[in-house]
Amino acid sequence: MTETLPGVEKARFVSAMFSRIARRYDLMNGLMTLGMHHAWRRVAARQTIASPDGPALDLATGTGDLALELAEVHPHRVVIAADFSLGMLTEAREKLRGLAQARRVRLMAGDALALPFGPRTFACVTSAFLLRNLADLEEGLREMKRVSRPGGRVVALEITQMRAPGFATLFRFYFHHVVPWVGHLIGGDREAYTYLPQSVERFVTPAELATLMEKVGLRGVTYRRLGLGTVTVHTGIA
């Protein structure tokens, strides 16, 4: 599907898709992960604890869950929560309304491939389920590195292909057949939840992503697999 689209067209496709599913995004995340996505985001947020002073940036913030985790972990930081899907930002704005920690979260529209910030602006940069949707993965990583302060943490949470013997086949059936059906039934968008497993299959391995992070200049890159290997948290130092 999107692997044949030019960069600009893929960006439009992805933005429109996420805006379509925004209202049911949290519900579908909870169903697909049995609620574990909150714990995974918490792990990602805690990887930024050793970052220097300064604001935090959460890219592809969606409905704001990782931005809120960052605000919990860093009660002294302002968190910029950016997304290029206006539908997602609308849902995030509703979620954040009235939450105490949300007073330090600033929502804004922004493209991960052309961030509207100067170099060395942020103490940490995070993303959850962003990278496999980028038209240019390496450029996206370069942008994350560019806007990070020296010593800042760059953290990416991504869905990965399960490799556990005995579980991989079951997971693949669930991901390729059950998830699109549930996405059609609950989310009202079979195309979006068919794209999801396809994008995971096309994505680089955790080891390959670590190599790309090092290529753009991040140091001390590590990764940790969670959820029986269905998701991976990568961390690098700017």
PDB file of C-alpha atoms in Angstrom:
ATOM      1  CA  MET A   1       0.000   0.000   0.000  1.00  0.00           C
ATOM      2  CA  THR A   2       1.959   3.035   1.282  1.00  0.00           C
ATOM      3  CA  GLU A   3       5.372   1.616   0.388  1.00  0.00           C
ATOM      4  CA  THR A   4       4.616   2.543  -3.234  1.00  0.00           C
ATOM      5  CA  LEU A   5       3.567   6.118  -2.437  1.00  0.00           C
ATOM      6  CA  PRO A   6       5.945   9.089  -2.784  1.00  0.00           C
ATOM      7  CA  GLY A   7       6.887  10.747   0.499  1.00  0.00           C
ATOM      8  CA  VAL A   8       4.371  13.601   0.358  1.00  0.00           C
ATOM      9  CA  GLU A   9       1.516  11.272  -0.602  1.00  0.00           C
ATOM     10  CA  LYS A  10       2.370   8.839   2.187  1.00  0.00           C
ATOM     11  CA  ALA A  11       2.373  11.702   4.689  1.00  0.00           C
ATOM     12  CA  ARG A  12      -1.075  12.798   3.506  1.00  0.00           C
ATOM     13  CA  PHE A  13      -2.367   9.224   3.631  1.00  0.00           C
ATOM     14  CA  VAL A  14      -1.100   8.683   7.179  1.00  0.00           C
ATOM     15  CA  SER A  15      -2.351  12.055   8.442  1.00  0.00           C
ATOM     16  CA  ALA A  16      -5.822  11.507   6.978  1.00  0.00           C
ATOM     17  CA  MET A  17      -5.946   7.947   8.315  1.00  0.00           C
ATOM     18  CA  PHE A  18      -5.119   8.969  11.878  1.00  0.00           C
ATOM     19  CA  SER A  19      -7.617  11.814  11.769  1.00  0.00           C
ATOM     20  CA  ARG A  20     -10.303   9.318  10.677  1.00  0.00           C
ATOM     21  CA  ILE A  21      -9.637   6.933  13.559  1.00  0.00           C
ATOM     22  CA  ALA A  22      -8.897   9.569  16.217  1.00  0.00           C
ATOM     23  CA  ARG A  23     -12.222   9.282  18.079  1.00  0.00           C
ATOM     24  CA  ARG A  24     -11.828   5.531  18.629  1.00  0.00           C
ATOM     25  CA  TYR A  25      -8.019   5.485  18.836  1.00  0.00           C
ATOM     26  CA  ASP A  26      -7.777   5.059  22.615  1.00  0.00           C
ATOM     27  CA  LEU A  27     -10.485   2.397  22.671  1.00  0.00           C
ATOM     28  CA  MET A  28      -8.761   0.396  19.931  1.00  0.00           C
ATOM     29  CA  ASN A  29      -5.359   0.727  21.604  1.00  0.00           C
ATOM     30  CA  GLY A  30      -6.811  -0.636  24.808  1.00  0.00           C
ATOM     31  CA  LEU A  31      -8.469  -3.559  23.049  1.00  0.00           C
ATOM     32  CA  MET A  32      -5.464  -4.474  20.880  1.00  0.00           C
ATOM     33  CA  THR A  33      -2.934  -4.355  23.727  1.00  0.00           C
ATOM     34  CA  LEU A  34      -5.229  -5.447  26.584  1.00  0.00           C
ATOM     35  CA  GLY A  35      -4.448  -2.111  28.198  1.00  0.00           C
ATOM     36  CA  MET A  36      -0.690  -2.680  28.232  1.00  0.00           C
ATOM     37  CA  HIS A  37       0.088   0.352  26.054  1.00  0.00           C
ATOM     38  CA  HIS A  38      -0.064   2.601  29.136  1.00  0.00           C
ATOM     39  CA  ALA A  39       2.672   0.584  30.862  1.00  0.00           C
ATOM     40  CA  TRP A  40       4.791   0.600  27.706  1.00  0.00           C
ATOM     41  CA  ARG A  41       4.549   4.379  27.447  1.00  0.00           C
ATOM     42  CA  ARG A  42       5.491   4.658  31.113  1.00  0.00           C
ATOM     43  CA  VAL A  43       8.637   2.622  30.442  1.00  0.00           C
ATOM     44  CA  ALA A  44       9.481   4.916  27.520  1.00  0.00           C
ATOM     45  CA  ALA A  45       8.942   8.050  29.604  1.00  0.00           C
ATOM     46  CA  ARG A  46      11.199   6.760  32.374  1.00  0.00           C
ATOM     47  CA  GLN A  47      14.030   6.313  29.882  1.00  0.00           C
ATOM     48  CA  THR A  48      14.263  10.123  29.797  1.00  0.00           C
ATOM     49  CA  ILE A  49      14.895  10.588  33.533  1.00  0.00           C
ATOM     50  CA  ALA A  50      18.641  11.202  33.087  1.00  0.00           C
ATOM     51  CA  SER A  51      18.083  14.002  30.555  1.00  0.00           C
ATOM     52  CA  PRO A  52      19.538  17.486  31.218  1.00  0.00           C
ATOM     53  CA  ASP A  53      17.405  20.478  32.159  1.00  0.00           C
ATOM     54  CA  GLY A  54      15.010  21.845  29.575  1.00  0.00           C
ATOM     55  CA  PRO A  55      11.684  21.152  27.885  1.00  0.00           C
ATOM     56  CA  ALA A  56      10.569  17.784  26.540  1.00  0.00           C
ATOM     57  CA  LEU A  57       9.177  17.044  23.080  1.00  0.00           C
ATOM     58  CA  ASP A  58       6.746  14.223  22.325  1.00  0.00           C
ATOM     59  CA  LEU A  59       6.323  13.586  18.603  1.00  0.00           C
ATOM     60  CA  ALA A  60       3.231  12.004  17.048  1.00  0.00           C
ATOM     61  CA  THR A  61       1.642  12.564  20.431  1.00  0.00           C
ATOM     62  CA  GLY A  62      -1.726  11.232  19.256  1.00  0.00           C
ATOM     63  CA  THR A  63      -4.201  11.700  22.082  1.00  0.00           C
ATOM     64  CA  GLY A  64      -1.422  12.756  24.442  1.00  0.00           C
ATOM     65  CA  ASP A  65      -0.769   9.631  26.512  1.00  0.00           C
ATOM     66  CA  LEU A  66       3.038   9.695  26.318  1.00  0.00           C
ATOM     67  CA  ALA A  67       3.100  13.470  26.844  1.00  0.00           C
ATOM     68  CA  LEU A  68       1.130  12.952  30.066  1.00  0.00           C
ATOM     69  CA  GLU A  69       3.563  10.244  31.182  1.00  0.00           C
ATOM     70  CA  LEU A  70       6.434  12.667  30.557  1.00  0.00           C
ATOM     71  CA  ALA A  71       4.656  15.312  32.622  1.00  0.00           C
ATOM     72  CA  GLU A  72       4.338  12.788  35.469  1.00  0.00           C
ATOM     73  CA  VAL A  73       7.992  11.745  35.287  1.00  0.00           C
ATOM     74  CA  HIS A  74       9.239  15.345  34.959  1.00  0.00           C
ATOM     75  CA  PRO A  75       7.086  17.586  37.177  1.00  0.00           C
ATOM     76  CA  HIS A  76       9.447  20.529  36.489  1.00  0.00           C
ATOM     77  CA  ARG A  77       9.436  20.343  32.669  1.00  0.00           C
ATOM     78  CA  VAL A  78       7.212  21.835  30.014  1.00  0.00           C
ATOM     79  CA  VAL A  79       6.199  19.141  27.512  1.00  0.00           C
ATOM     80  CA  ILE A  80       5.596  20.080  23.880  1.00  0.00           C
ATOM     81  CA  ALA A  81       3.204  17.518  22.369  1.00  0.00           C
ATOM     82  CA  ALA A  82       3.225  17.650  18.564  1.00  0.00           C
ATOM     83  CA  ASP A  83       1.259  15.794  15.903  1.00  0.00           C
ATOM     84  CA  PHE A  84       0.474  16.437  12.246  1.00  0.00           C
ATOM     85  CA  SER A  85      -3.007  14.919  12.555  1.00  0.00           C
ATOM     86  CA  LEU A  86      -5.458  17.646  13.519  1.00  0.00           C
ATOM     87  CA  GLY A  87      -8.013  14.995  14.437  1.00  0.00           C
ATOM     88  CA  MET A  88      -5.630  13.515  16.992  1.00  0.00           C
ATOM     89  CA  LEU A  89      -4.854  16.949  18.431  1.00  0.00           C
ATOM     90  CA  THR A  90      -8.576  17.590  18.869  1.00  0.00           C
ATOM     91  CA  GLU A  91      -8.925  14.381  20.888  1.00  0.00           C
ATOM     92  CA  ALA A  92      -5.792  15.200  22.891  1.00  0.00           C
ATOM     93  CA  ARG A  93      -7.171  18.625  23.764  1.00  0.00           C
ATOM     94  CA  GLU A  94     -10.336  17.024  25.148  1.00  0.00           C
ATOM     95  CA  LYS A  95      -8.363  14.447  27.143  1.00  0.00           C
ATOM     96  CA  LEU A  96      -6.035  17.021  28.693  1.00  0.00           C
ATOM     97  CA  ARG A  97      -8.822  19.343  29.784  1.00  0.00           C
ATOM     98  CA  GLY A  98      -8.914  19.565  33.572  1.00  0.00           C
ATOM     99  CA  LEU A  99      -5.945  17.266  34.248  1.00  0.00           C
ATOM    100  CA  ALA A 100      -3.443  18.769  36.692  1.00  0.00           C
ATOM    101  CA  GLN A 101      -0.332  17.524  34.885  1.00  0.00           C
ATOM    102  CA  ALA A 102      -1.740  18.775  31.572  1.00  0.00           C
ATOM    103  CA  ARG A 103      -1.058  22.367  32.631  1.00  0.00           C
ATOM    104  CA  ARG A 104       2.546  21.824  31.549  1.00  0.00           C
ATOM    105  CA  VAL A 105       1.645  20.132  28.257  1.00  0.00           C
ATOM    106  CA  ARG A 106       1.509  22.341  25.159  1.00  0.00           C
ATOM    107  CA  LEU A 107      -0.225  20.870  22.108  1.00  0.00           C
ATOM    108  CA  MET A 108       0.842  21.939  18.637  1.00  0.00           C
ATOM    109  CA  ALA A 109       0.702  20.839  15.019  1.00  0.00           C
ATOM    110  CA  GLY A 110       4.058  19.700  13.700  1.00  0.00           C
ATOM    111  CA  ASP A 111       5.658  17.448  11.094  1.00  0.00           C
ATOM    112  CA  ALA A 112       8.293  15.055  12.451  1.00  0.00           C
ATOM    113  CA  LEU A 113      10.262  15.379   9.203  1.00  0.00           C
ATOM    114  CA  ALA A 114      10.449  19.185   9.384  1.00  0.00           C
ATOM    115  CA  LEU A 115      10.355  20.199  13.033  1.00  0.00           C
ATOM    116  CA  PRO A 116       9.752  23.937  13.598  1.00  0.00           C
ATOM    117  CA  PHE A 117      12.433  24.179  16.294  1.00  0.00           C
ATOM    118  CA  GLY A 118      16.041  25.255  16.390  1.00  0.00           C
ATOM    119  CA  PRO A 119      18.946  22.907  17.141  1.00  0.00           C
ATOM    120  CA  ARG A 120      19.462  21.774  20.746  1.00  0.00           C
ATOM    121  CA  THR A 121      16.050  22.956  21.947  1.00  0.00           C
ATOM    122  CA  PHE A 122      14.873  19.938  23.960  1.00  0.00           C
ATOM    123  CA  ALA A 123      16.254  17.956  26.869  1.00  0.00           C
ATOM    124  CA  CYS A 124      14.511  14.834  25.604  1.00  0.00           C
ATOM    125  CA  VAL A 125      12.551  13.780  22.534  1.00  0.00           C
ATOM    126  CA  THR A 126      10.124  10.858  22.540  1.00  0.00           C
ATOM    127  CA  SER A 127       7.792   9.113  20.140  1.00  0.00           C
ATOM    128  CA  ALA A 128       5.351   6.233  20.408  1.00  0.00           C
ATOM    129  CA  PHE A 129       4.408   4.310  17.266  1.00  0.00           C
ATOM    130  CA  LEU A 130       5.691   7.071  14.974  1.00  0.00           C
ATOM    131  CA  LEU A 131       8.769   5.812  13.158  1.00  0.00           C
ATOM    132  CA  ARG A 132       7.228   3.103  10.962  1.00  0.00           C
ATOM    133  CA  ASN A 133       4.796   5.701   9.603  1.00  0.00           C
ATOM    134  CA  LEU A 134       7.486   8.107   8.401  1.00  0.00           C
ATOM    135  CA  ALA A 135       8.125   8.573   4.692  1.00  0.00           C
ATOM    136  CA  ASP A 136      11.852   8.925   5.508  1.00  0.00           C
ATOM    137  CA  LEU A 137      12.912   7.078   8.669  1.00  0.00           C
ATOM    138  CA  GLU A 138      16.514   8.280   8.685  1.00  0.00           C
ATOM    139  CA  GLU A 139      15.487  11.912   8.215  1.00  0.00           C
ATOM    140  CA  GLY A 140      13.023  11.585  11.082  1.00  0.00           C
ATOM    141  CA  LEU A 141      15.772  10.300  13.365  1.00  0.00           C
ATOM    142  CA  ARG A 142      18.070  13.130  12.231  1.00  0.00           C
ATOM    143  CA  GLU A 143      15.409  15.657  13.180  1.00  0.00           C
ATOM    144  CA  MET A 144      15.003  14.092  16.625  1.00  0.00           C
ATOM    145  CA  LYS A 145      18.768  14.274  17.127  1.00  0.00           C
ATOM    146  CA  ARG A 146      18.998  17.833  15.744  1.00  0.00           C
ATOM    147  CA  VAL A 147      16.534  19.343  18.215  1.00  0.00           C
ATOM    148  CA  SER A 148      17.995  17.465  21.217  1.00  0.00           C
ATOM    149  CA  ARG A 149      20.417  19.067  23.659  1.00  0.00           C
ATOM    150  CA  PRO A 150      23.790  17.394  24.262  1.00  0.00           C
ATOM    151  CA  GLY A 151      23.221  14.548  26.689  1.00  0.00           C
ATOM    152  CA  GLY A 152      19.500  14.548  26.005  1.00  0.00           C
ATOM    153  CA  ARG A 153      17.624  11.291  25.556  1.00  0.00           C
ATOM    154  CA  VAL A 154      15.927  10.287  22.321  1.00  0.00           C
ATOM    155  CA  VAL A 155      13.400   7.519  22.991  1.00  0.00           C
ATOM    156  CA  ALA A 156      11.234   5.635  20.500  1.00  0.00           C
ATOM    157  CA  LEU A 157       8.533   3.074  21.335  1.00  0.00           C
ATOM    158  CA  GLU A 158       7.593   0.928  18.339  1.00  0.00           C
ATOM    159  CA  ILE A 159       5.590  -2.184  17.494  1.00  0.00           C
ATOM    160  CA  THR A 160       7.920  -4.968  16.367  1.00  0.00           C
ATOM    161  CA  GLN A 161       7.489  -8.432  14.946  1.00  0.00           C
ATOM    162  CA  MET A 162       7.322 -11.093  17.628  1.00  0.00           C
ATOM    163  CA  ARG A 163      10.085 -13.703  17.418  1.00  0.00           C
ATOM    164  CA  ALA A 164       9.119 -15.889  20.395  1.00  0.00           C
ATOM    165  CA  PRO A 165       8.834 -19.556  19.280  1.00  0.00           C
ATOM    166  CA  GLY A 166       5.256 -20.766  19.427  1.00  0.00           C
ATOM    167  CA  PHE A 167       3.805 -17.293  19.854  1.00  0.00           C
ATOM    168  CA  ALA A 168       4.939 -15.650  16.610  1.00  0.00           C
ATOM    169  CA  THR A 169       2.463 -17.529  14.383  1.00  0.00           C
ATOM    170  CA  LEU A 170      -0.407 -16.880  16.786  1.00  0.00           C
ATOM    171  CA  PHE A 171       0.500 -13.197  17.031  1.00  0.00           C
ATOM    172  CA  ARG A 172       0.710 -12.857  13.257  1.00  0.00           C
ATOM    173  CA  PHE A 173      -2.756 -14.403  12.832  1.00  0.00           C
ATOM    174  CA  TYR A 174      -4.150 -12.079  15.495  1.00  0.00           C
ATOM    175  CA  PHE A 175      -2.468  -9.016  14.006  1.00  0.00           C
ATOM    176  CA  HIS A 176      -3.337  -9.701  10.361  1.00  0.00           C
ATOM    177  CA  HIS A 177      -6.843 -11.110  10.760  1.00  0.00           C
ATOM    178  CA  VAL A 178      -8.383 -10.288  14.146  1.00  0.00           C
ATOM    179  CA  VAL A 179      -7.140  -6.692  14.430  1.00  0.00           C
ATOM    180  CA  PRO A 180      -8.513  -5.561  11.013  1.00  0.00           C
ATOM    181  CA  TRP A 181     -11.859  -7.192  11.825  1.00  0.00           C
ATOM    182  CA  VAL A 182     -12.045  -5.475  15.227  1.00  0.00           C
ATOM    183  CA  GLY A 183     -10.884  -2.243  13.600  1.00  0.00           C
ATOM    184  CA  HIS A 184     -13.787  -2.470  11.179  1.00  0.00           C
ATOM    185  CA  LEU A 185     -16.307  -3.427  13.869  1.00  0.00           C
ATOM    186  CA  ILE A 186     -15.237  -1.023  16.637  1.00  0.00           C
ATOM    187  CA  GLY A 187     -13.096   1.573  14.923  1.00  0.00           C
ATOM    188  CA  GLY A 188     -15.150   1.755  11.746  1.00  0.00           C
ATOM    189  CA  ASP A 189     -12.048   1.682   9.545  1.00  0.00           C
ATOM    190  CA  ARG A 190     -10.771  -1.654   8.273  1.00  0.00           C
ATOM    191  CA  GLU A 191      -8.221   0.023   5.984  1.00  0.00           C
ATOM    192  CA  ALA A 192      -6.424   1.703   8.884  1.00  0.00           C
ATOM    193  CA  TYR A 193      -6.159  -1.518  10.878  1.00  0.00           C
ATOM    194  CA  THR A 194      -5.042  -3.458   7.818  1.00  0.00           C
ATOM    195  CA  TYR A 195      -2.301  -0.879   7.270  1.00  0.00           C
ATOM    196  CA  LEU A 196      -1.118  -1.382  10.872  1.00  0.00           C
ATOM    197  CA  PRO A 197       0.170  -4.988  10.573  1.00  0.00           C
ATOM    198  CA  GLN A 198       1.471  -4.324   7.063  1.00  0.00           C
ATOM    199  CA  SER A 199       3.513  -1.356   8.290  1.00  0.00           C
ATOM    200  CA  VAL A 200       4.989  -3.455  11.098  1.00  0.00           C
ATOM    201  CA  GLU A 201       6.052  -6.185   8.672  1.00  0.00           C
ATOM    202  CA  ARG A 202       7.796  -3.634   6.449  1.00  0.00           C
ATOM    203  CA  PHE A 203       9.552  -1.919   9.344  1.00  0.00           C
ATOM    204  CA  VAL A 204      13.200  -2.443  10.248  1.00  0.00           C
ATOM    205  CA  THR A 205      14.222  -4.872  12.993  1.00  0.00           C
ATOM    206  CA  PRO A 206      15.155  -3.529  16.446  1.00  0.00           C
ATOM    207  CA  ALA A 207      18.839  -4.111  15.674  1.00  0.00           C
ATOM    208  CA  GLU A 208      18.538  -2.259  12.354  1.00  0.00           C
ATOM    209  CA  LEU A 209      16.793   0.661  14.037  1.00  0.00           C
ATOM    210  CA  ALA A 210      19.562   0.840  16.637  1.00  0.00           C
ATOM    211  CA  THR A 211      22.118   1.006  13.822  1.00  0.00           C
ATOM    212  CA  LEU A 212      20.204   3.850  12.139  1.00  0.00           C
ATOM    213  CA  MET A 213      20.062   5.768  15.419  1.00  0.00           C
ATOM    214  CA  GLU A 214      23.825   5.463  15.726  1.00  0.00           C
ATOM    215  CA  LYS A 215      24.216   6.534  12.092  1.00  0.00           C
ATOM    216  CA  VAL A 216      22.498   9.878  12.747  1.00  0.00           C
ATOM    217  CA  GLY A 217      24.831  10.559  15.673  1.00  0.00           C
ATOM    218  CA  LEU A 218      23.081   9.176  18.744  1.00  0.00           C
ATOM    219  CA  ARG A 219      25.366   7.533  21.294  1.00  0.00           C
ATOM    220  CA  GLY A 220      24.951   4.616  23.660  1.00  0.00           C
ATOM    221  CA  VAL A 221      21.937   3.264  21.797  1.00  0.00           C
ATOM    222  CA  THR A 222      20.131   0.462  23.613  1.00  0.00           C
ATOM    223  CA  TYR A 223      16.800  -1.249  23.172  1.00  0.00           C
ATOM    224  CA  ARG A 224      14.467  -3.293  25.327  1.00  0.00           C
ATOM    225  CA  ARG A 225      11.741  -5.611  24.072  1.00  0.00           C
ATOM    226  CA  LEU A 226       8.424  -5.670  25.936  1.00  0.00           C
ATOM    227  CA  GLY A 227       5.144  -7.530  25.611  1.00  0.00           C
ATOM    228  CA  LEU A 228       6.745 -10.819  24.500  1.00  0.00           C
ATOM    229  CA  GLY A 229       8.664  -8.846  21.891  1.00  0.00           C
ATOM    230  CA  THR A 230       5.633  -7.168  20.323  1.00  0.00           C
ATOM    231  CA  VAL A 231       6.992  -3.708  21.167  1.00  0.00           C
ATOM    232  CA  THR A 232      10.488  -2.322  21.619  1.00  0.00           C
ATOM    233  CA  VAL A 233      11.798   0.789  23.385  1.00  0.00           C
ATOM    234  CA  HIS A 234      14.952   2.289  21.848  1.00  0.00           C
ATOM    235  CA  THR A 235      17.003   4.901  23.706  1.00  0.00           C
ATOM    236  CA  GLY A 236      19.912   6.997  22.441  1.00  0.00           C
ATOM    237  CA  ILE A 237      21.927   9.914  23.838  1.00  0.00           C
ATOM    238  CA  ALA A 238      22.286  13.101  21.786  1.00  0.00           C
TER     239      ALA A 238
END
